[in-house]
PDB file of C-alpha atoms in Angstrom:
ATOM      1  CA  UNK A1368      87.156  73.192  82.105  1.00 78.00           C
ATOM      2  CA  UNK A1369      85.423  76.319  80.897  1.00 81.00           C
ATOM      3  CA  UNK A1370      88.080  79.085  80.125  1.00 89.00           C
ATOM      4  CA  UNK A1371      88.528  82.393  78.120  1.00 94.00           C
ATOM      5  CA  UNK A1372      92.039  83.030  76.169  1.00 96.00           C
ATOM      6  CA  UNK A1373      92.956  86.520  74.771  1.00 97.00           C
ATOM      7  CA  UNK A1374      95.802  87.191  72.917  1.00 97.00           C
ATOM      8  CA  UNK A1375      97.762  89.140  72.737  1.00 97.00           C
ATOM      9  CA  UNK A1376      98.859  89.793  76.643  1.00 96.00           C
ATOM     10  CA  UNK A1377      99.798  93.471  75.222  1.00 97.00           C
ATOM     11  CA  UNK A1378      99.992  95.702  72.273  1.00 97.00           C
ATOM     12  CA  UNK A1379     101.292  98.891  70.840  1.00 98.00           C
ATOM     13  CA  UNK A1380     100.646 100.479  68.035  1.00 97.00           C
ATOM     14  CA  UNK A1381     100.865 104.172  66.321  1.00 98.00           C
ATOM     15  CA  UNK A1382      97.577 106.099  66.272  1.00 97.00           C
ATOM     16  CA  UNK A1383      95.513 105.720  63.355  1.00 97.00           C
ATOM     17  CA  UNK A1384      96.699 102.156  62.859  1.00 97.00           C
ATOM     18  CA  UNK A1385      93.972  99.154  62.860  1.00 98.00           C
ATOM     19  CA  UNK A1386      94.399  96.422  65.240  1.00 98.00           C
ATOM     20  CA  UNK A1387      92.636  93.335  66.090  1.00 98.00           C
ATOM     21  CA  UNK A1388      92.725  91.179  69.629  1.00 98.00           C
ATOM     22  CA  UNK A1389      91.899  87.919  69.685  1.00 98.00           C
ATOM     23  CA  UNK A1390      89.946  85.691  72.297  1.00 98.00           C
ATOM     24  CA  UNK A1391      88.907  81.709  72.649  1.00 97.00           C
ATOM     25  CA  UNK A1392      87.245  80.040  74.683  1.00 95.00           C
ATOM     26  CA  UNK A1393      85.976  76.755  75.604  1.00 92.00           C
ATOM     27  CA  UNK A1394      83.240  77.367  77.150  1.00 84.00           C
ATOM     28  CA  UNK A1395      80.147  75.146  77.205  1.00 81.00           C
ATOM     29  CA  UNK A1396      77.045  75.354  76.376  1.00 81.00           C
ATOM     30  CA  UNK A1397      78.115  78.686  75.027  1.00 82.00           C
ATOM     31  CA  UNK A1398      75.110  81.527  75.591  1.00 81.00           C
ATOM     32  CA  UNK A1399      77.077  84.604  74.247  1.00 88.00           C
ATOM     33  CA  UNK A1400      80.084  86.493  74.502  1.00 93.00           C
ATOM     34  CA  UNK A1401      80.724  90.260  75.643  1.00 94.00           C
ATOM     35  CA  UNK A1402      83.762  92.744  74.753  1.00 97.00           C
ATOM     36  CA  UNK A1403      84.381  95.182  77.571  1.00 96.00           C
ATOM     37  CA  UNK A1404      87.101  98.166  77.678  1.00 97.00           C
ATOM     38  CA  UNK A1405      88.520  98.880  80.886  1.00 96.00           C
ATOM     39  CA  UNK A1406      90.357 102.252  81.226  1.00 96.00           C
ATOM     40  CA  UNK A1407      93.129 102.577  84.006  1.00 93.00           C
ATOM     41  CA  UNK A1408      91.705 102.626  87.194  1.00 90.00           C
ATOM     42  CA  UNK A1409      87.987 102.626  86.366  1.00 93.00           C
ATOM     43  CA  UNK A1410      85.375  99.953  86.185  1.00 94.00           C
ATOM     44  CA  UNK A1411      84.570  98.049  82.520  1.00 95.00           C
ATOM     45  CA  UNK A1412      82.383  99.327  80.029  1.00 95.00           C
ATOM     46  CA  UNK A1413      80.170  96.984  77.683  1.00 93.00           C
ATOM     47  CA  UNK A1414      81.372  97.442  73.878  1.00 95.00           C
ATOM     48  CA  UNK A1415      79.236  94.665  71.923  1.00 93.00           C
ATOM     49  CA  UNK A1416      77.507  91.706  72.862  1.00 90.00           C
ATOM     50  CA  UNK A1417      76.707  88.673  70.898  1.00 91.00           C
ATOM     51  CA  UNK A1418      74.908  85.648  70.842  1.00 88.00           C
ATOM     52  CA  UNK A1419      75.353  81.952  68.929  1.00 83.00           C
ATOM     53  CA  UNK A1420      73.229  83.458  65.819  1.00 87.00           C
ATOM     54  CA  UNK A1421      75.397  86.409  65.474  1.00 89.00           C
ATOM     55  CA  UNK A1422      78.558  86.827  63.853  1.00 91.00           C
ATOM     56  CA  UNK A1423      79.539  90.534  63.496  1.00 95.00           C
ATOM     57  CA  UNK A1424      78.934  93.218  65.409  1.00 95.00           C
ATOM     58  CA  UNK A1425      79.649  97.036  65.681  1.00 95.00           C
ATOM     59  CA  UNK A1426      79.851  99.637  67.506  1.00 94.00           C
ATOM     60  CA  UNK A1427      81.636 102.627  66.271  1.00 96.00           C
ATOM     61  CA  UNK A1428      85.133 102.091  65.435  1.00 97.00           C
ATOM     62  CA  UNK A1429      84.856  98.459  67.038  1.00 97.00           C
ATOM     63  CA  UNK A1430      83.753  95.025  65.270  1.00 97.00           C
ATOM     64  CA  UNK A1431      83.630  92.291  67.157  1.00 97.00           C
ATOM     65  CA  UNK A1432      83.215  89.306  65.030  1.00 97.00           C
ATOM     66  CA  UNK A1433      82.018  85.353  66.133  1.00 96.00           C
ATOM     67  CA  UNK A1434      82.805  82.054  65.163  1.00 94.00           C
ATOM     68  CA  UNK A1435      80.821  79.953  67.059  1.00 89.00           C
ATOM     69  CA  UNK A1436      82.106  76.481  65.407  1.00 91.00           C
ATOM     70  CA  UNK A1437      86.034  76.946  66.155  1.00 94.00           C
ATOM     71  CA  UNK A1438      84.965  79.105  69.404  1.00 93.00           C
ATOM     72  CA  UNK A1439      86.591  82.386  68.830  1.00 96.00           C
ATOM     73  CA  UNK A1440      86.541  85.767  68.574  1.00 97.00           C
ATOM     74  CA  UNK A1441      88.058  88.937  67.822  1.00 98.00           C
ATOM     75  CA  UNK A1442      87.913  92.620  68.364  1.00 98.00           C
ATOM     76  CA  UNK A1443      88.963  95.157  65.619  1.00 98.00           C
ATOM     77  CA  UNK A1444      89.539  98.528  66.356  1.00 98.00           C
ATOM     78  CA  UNK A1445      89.810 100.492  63.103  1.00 98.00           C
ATOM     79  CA  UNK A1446      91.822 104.138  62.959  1.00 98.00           C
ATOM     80  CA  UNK A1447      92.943 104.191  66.688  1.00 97.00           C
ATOM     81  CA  UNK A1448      92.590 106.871  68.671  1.00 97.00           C
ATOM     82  CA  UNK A1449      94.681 107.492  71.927  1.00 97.00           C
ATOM     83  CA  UNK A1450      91.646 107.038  73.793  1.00 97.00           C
ATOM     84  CA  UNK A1451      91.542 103.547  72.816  1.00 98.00           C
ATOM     85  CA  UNK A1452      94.351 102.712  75.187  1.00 98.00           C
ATOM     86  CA  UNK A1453      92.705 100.603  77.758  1.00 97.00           C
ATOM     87  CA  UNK A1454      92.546  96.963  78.553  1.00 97.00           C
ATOM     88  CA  UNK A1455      89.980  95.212  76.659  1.00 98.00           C
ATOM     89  CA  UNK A1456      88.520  91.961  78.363  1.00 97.00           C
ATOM     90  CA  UNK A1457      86.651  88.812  76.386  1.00 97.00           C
ATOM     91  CA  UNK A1458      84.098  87.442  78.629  1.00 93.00           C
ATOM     92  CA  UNK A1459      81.851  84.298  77.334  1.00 91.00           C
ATOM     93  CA  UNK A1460      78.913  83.347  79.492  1.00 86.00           C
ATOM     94  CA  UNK A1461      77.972  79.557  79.957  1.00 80.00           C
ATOM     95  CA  UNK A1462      73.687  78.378  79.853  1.00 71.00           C
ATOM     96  CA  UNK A1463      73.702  76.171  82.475  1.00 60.00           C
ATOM     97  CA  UNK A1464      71.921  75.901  86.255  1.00 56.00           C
ATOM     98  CA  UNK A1465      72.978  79.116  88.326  1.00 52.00           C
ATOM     99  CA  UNK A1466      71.386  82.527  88.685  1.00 49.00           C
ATOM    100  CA  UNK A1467      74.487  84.635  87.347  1.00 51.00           C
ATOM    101  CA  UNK A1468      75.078  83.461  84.075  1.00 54.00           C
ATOM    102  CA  UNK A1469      78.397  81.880  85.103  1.00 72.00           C
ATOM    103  CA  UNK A1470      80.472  84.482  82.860  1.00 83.00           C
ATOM    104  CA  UNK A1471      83.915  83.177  82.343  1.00 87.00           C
ATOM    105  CA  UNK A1472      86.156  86.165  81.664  1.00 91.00           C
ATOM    106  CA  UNK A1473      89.336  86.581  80.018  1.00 95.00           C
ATOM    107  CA  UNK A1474      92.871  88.253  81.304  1.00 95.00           C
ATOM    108  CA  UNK A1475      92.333  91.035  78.942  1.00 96.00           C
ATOM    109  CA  UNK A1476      94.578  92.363  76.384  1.00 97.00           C
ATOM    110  CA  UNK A1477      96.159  95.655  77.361  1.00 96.00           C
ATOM    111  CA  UNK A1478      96.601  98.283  74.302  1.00 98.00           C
ATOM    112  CA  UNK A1479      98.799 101.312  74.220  1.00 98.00           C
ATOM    113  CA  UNK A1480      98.206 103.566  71.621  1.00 98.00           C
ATOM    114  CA  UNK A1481     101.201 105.841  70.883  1.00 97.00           C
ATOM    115  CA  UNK A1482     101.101 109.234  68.762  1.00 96.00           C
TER     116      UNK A1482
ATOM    117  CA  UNK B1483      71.730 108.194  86.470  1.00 71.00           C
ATOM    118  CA  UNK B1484      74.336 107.789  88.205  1.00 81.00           C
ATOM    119  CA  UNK B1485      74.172 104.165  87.327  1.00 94.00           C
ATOM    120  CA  UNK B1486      76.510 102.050  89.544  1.00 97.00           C
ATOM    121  CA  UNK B1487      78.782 103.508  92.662  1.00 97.00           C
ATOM    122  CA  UNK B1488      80.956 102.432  95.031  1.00 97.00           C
ATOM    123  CA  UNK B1489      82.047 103.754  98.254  1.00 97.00           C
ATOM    124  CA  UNK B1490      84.932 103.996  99.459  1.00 96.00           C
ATOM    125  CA  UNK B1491      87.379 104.408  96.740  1.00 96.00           C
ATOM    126  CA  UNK B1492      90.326 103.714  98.340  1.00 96.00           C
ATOM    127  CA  UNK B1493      90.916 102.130 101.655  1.00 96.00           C
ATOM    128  CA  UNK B1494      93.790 100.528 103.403  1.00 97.00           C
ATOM    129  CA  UNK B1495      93.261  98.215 106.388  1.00 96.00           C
ATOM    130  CA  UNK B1496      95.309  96.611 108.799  1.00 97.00           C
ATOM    131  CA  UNK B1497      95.190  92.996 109.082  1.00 97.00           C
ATOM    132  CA  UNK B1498      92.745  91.698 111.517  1.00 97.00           C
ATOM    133  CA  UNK B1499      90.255  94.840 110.801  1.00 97.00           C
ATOM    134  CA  UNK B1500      86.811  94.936 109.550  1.00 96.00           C
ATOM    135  CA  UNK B1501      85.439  97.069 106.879  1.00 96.00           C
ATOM    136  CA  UNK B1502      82.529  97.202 104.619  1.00 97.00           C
ATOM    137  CA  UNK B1503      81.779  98.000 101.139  1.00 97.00           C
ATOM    138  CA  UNK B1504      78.737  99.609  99.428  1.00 97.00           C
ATOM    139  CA  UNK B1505      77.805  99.267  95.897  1.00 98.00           C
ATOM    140  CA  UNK B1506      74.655 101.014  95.181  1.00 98.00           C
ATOM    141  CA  UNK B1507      72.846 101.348  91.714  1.00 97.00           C
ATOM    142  CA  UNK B1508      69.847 103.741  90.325  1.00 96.00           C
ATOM    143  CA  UNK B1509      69.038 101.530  87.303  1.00 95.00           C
ATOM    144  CA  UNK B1510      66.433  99.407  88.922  1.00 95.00           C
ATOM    145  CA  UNK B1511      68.601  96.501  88.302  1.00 95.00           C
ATOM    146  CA  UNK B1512      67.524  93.023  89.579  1.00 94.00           C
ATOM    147  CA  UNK B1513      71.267  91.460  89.252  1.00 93.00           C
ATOM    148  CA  UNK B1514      73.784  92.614  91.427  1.00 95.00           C
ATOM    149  CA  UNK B1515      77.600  91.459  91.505  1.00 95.00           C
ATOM    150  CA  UNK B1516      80.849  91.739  93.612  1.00 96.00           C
ATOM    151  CA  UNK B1517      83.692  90.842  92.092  1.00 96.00           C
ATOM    152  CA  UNK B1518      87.299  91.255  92.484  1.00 97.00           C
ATOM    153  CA  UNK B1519      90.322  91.731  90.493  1.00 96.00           C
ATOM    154  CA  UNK B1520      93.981  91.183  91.050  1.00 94.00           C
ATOM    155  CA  UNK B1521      97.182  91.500  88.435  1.00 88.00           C
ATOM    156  CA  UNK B1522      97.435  89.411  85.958  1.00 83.00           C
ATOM    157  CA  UNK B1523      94.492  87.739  86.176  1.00 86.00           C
ATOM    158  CA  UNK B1524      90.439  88.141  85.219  1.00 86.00           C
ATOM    159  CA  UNK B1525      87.595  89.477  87.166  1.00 92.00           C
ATOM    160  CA  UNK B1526      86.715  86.801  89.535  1.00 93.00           C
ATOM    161  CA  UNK B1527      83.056  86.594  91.179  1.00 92.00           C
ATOM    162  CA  UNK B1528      82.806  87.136  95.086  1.00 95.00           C
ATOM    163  CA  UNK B1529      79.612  86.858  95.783  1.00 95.00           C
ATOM    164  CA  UNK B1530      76.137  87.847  93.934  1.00 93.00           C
ATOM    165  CA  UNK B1531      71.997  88.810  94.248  1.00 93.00           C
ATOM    166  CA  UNK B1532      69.197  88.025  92.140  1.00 91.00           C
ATOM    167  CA  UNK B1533      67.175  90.219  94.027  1.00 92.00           C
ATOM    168  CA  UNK B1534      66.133  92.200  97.093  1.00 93.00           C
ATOM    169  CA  UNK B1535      67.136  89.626 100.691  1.00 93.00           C
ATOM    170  CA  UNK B1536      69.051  86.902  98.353  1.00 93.00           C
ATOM    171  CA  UNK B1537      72.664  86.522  97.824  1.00 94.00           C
ATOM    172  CA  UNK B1538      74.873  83.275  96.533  1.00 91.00           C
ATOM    173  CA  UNK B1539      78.336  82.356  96.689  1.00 92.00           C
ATOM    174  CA  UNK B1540      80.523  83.095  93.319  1.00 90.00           C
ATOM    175  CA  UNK B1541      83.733  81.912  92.631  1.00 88.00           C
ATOM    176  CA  UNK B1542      85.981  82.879  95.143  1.00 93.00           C
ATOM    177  CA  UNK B1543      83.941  83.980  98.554  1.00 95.00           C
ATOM    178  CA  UNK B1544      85.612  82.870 101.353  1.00 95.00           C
ATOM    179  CA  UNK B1545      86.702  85.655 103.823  1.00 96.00           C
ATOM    180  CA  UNK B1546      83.325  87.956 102.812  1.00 97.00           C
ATOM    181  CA  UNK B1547      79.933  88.474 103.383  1.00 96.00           C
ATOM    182  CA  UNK B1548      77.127  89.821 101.553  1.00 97.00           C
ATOM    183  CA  UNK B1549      73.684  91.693 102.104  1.00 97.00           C
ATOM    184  CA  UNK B1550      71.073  92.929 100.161  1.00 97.00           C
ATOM    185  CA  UNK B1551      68.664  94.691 102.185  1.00 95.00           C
ATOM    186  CA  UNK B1552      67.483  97.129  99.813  1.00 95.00           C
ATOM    187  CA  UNK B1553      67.462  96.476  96.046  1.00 96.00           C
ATOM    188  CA  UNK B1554      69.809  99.651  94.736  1.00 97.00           C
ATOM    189  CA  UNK B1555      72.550  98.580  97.825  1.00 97.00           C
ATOM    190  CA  UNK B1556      74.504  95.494  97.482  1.00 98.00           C
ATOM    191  CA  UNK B1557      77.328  95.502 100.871  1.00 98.00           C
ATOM    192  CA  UNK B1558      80.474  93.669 100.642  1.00 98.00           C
ATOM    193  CA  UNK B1559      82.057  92.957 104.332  1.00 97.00           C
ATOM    194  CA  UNK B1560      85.646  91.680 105.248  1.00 96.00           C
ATOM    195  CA  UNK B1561      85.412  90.378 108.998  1.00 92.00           C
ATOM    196  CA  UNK B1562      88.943  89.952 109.497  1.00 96.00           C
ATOM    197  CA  UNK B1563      91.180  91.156 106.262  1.00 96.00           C
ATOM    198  CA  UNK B1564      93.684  89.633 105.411  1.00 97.00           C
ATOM    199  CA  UNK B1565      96.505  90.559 102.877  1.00 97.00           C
ATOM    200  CA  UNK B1566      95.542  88.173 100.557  1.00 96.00           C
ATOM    201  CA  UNK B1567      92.590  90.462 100.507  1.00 97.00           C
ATOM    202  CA  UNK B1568      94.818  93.180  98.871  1.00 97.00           C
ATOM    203  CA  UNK B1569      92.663  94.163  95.548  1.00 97.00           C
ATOM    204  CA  UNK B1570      90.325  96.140  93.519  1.00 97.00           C
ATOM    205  CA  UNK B1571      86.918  95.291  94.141  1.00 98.00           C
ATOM    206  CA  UNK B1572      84.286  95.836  91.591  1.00 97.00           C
ATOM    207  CA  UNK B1573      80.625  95.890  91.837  1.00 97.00           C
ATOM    208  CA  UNK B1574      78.361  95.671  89.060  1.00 96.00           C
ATOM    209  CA  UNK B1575      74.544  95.120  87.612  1.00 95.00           C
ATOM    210  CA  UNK B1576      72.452  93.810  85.405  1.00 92.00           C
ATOM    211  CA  UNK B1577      68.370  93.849  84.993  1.00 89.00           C
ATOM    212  CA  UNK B1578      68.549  90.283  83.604  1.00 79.00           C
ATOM    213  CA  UNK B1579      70.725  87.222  83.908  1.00 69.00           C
ATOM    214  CA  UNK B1580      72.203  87.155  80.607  1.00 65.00           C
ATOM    215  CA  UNK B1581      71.928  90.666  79.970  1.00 75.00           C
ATOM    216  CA  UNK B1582      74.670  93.188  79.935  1.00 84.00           C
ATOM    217  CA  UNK B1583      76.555  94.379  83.674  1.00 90.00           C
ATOM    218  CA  UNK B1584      77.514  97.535  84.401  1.00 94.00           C
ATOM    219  CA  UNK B1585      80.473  97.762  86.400  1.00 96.00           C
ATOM    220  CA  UNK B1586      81.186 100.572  89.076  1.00 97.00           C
ATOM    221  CA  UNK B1587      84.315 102.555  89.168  1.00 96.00           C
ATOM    222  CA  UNK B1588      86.040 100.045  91.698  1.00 96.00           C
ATOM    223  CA  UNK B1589      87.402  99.946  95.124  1.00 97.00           C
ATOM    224  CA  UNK B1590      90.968  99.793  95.651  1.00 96.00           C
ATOM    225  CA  UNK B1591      91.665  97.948  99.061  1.00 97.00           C
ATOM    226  CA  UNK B1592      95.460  97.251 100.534  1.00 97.00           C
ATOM    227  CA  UNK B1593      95.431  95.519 103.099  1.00 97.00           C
ATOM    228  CA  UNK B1594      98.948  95.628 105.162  1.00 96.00           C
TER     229      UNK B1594
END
């Protein structure tokens, strides 16, 4: 069965503090995996994106990294800022038959970020 | 751009009542997506279009209906709600299958 773990459910942690989520899957045949933030009450936002070949990416304070043979990933968010308190979501989308990509997406992991 | 919005924000229904969601999107987007989410657990896909007049059953779609009449508007419709229907309701888009969706700012439906 295809599925998407992240871990952990939630976190806190002290501005300016580095922290890194984690997220597995089982998903096959894998076609890439997406990090999204989701603020309170608004709709997600793309953060990286990355495909079997890749296995870092950034995107400002945010490195998502890839490792395609154990089938996991993580998120690091370097020198947090209280605007990184959100709920960030793992989703891994499966190449096979279907128009939409059957994207599998994870729980989330919701961070606080205290001053 | 306004990229992807939904209409209403918030609505609350009784059970038994009909209402109708619209999603529309200024990106040109082929892709569009309903999908809803409830706590404690991950976005899960309603119903979906690959293109102007076609829509497909996602994950969980019994209880709605789609349209897609006009490529930027992508409607969501309860017939009968339900409060298992209680939830917030995002649409989203994407120009490709594989590429990236953008989501809209949600719908948050209770329905009592």
């Amino acid at each position: 069965k295809n599925q998407v773990e992240q871990s952990p459910q939630s976190l806190i942690i002290l501005e300016g503090k580095n922290c890194t989520l984690q997220c597995n899957y089982t998903v096959s045949p894998f076609s890439n995996l997406r990090w999204y933030k989701q603020d309170t009450g608004r709709g997600p936002v793309s953060l990286t994106i990355m495909t079997f070949s890749e296995n870092t990416k950034s995107n400002g304070r945010y490195t998502a990294t890839l490792d395609a043979d154990t089938k996991q990933s993580s998120l690091h968010i370097t020198a947090s800022q209280l605007s990184d308190s959100a709920s960030y979501i793992c989703v891994v989308s499966a190449n096979y038959g279907g128009s939409q990509g059957n994207l599998i997406f994870g729980k989330g992991t919701k961070l606080s970020v205290k001053p | 751009n306004a990229g992807v919005t939904q209409t209403p924000k918030f609505r609350v229904l009784k059970t038994g009542q009909s209402m109708t969601l619209l999603c529309a999107q200024d990106m040109n987007h082929e892709y569009m997506y309903w999908y809803r989410q409830d706590p404690g657990m991950g976005l899960r896909l309603i119903h979906y279009s690959v293109g102007e007049g076609t829509t497909a059953k996602g994950e969980v779609p019994d209880g709605y209906n789609v349209s897609r009449l006009k490529k930027q508007n992508f409607l969501l419709g309860l017939e009968s709600a339900a409060p298992s229907q209680t939830s917030v309701y995002f649409c989203a888009s994407s120009p490709l299958r594989y590429n990236e969706q953008f989501f809209g700012p949600g719908t948050r439906l209770t329905v009592l």
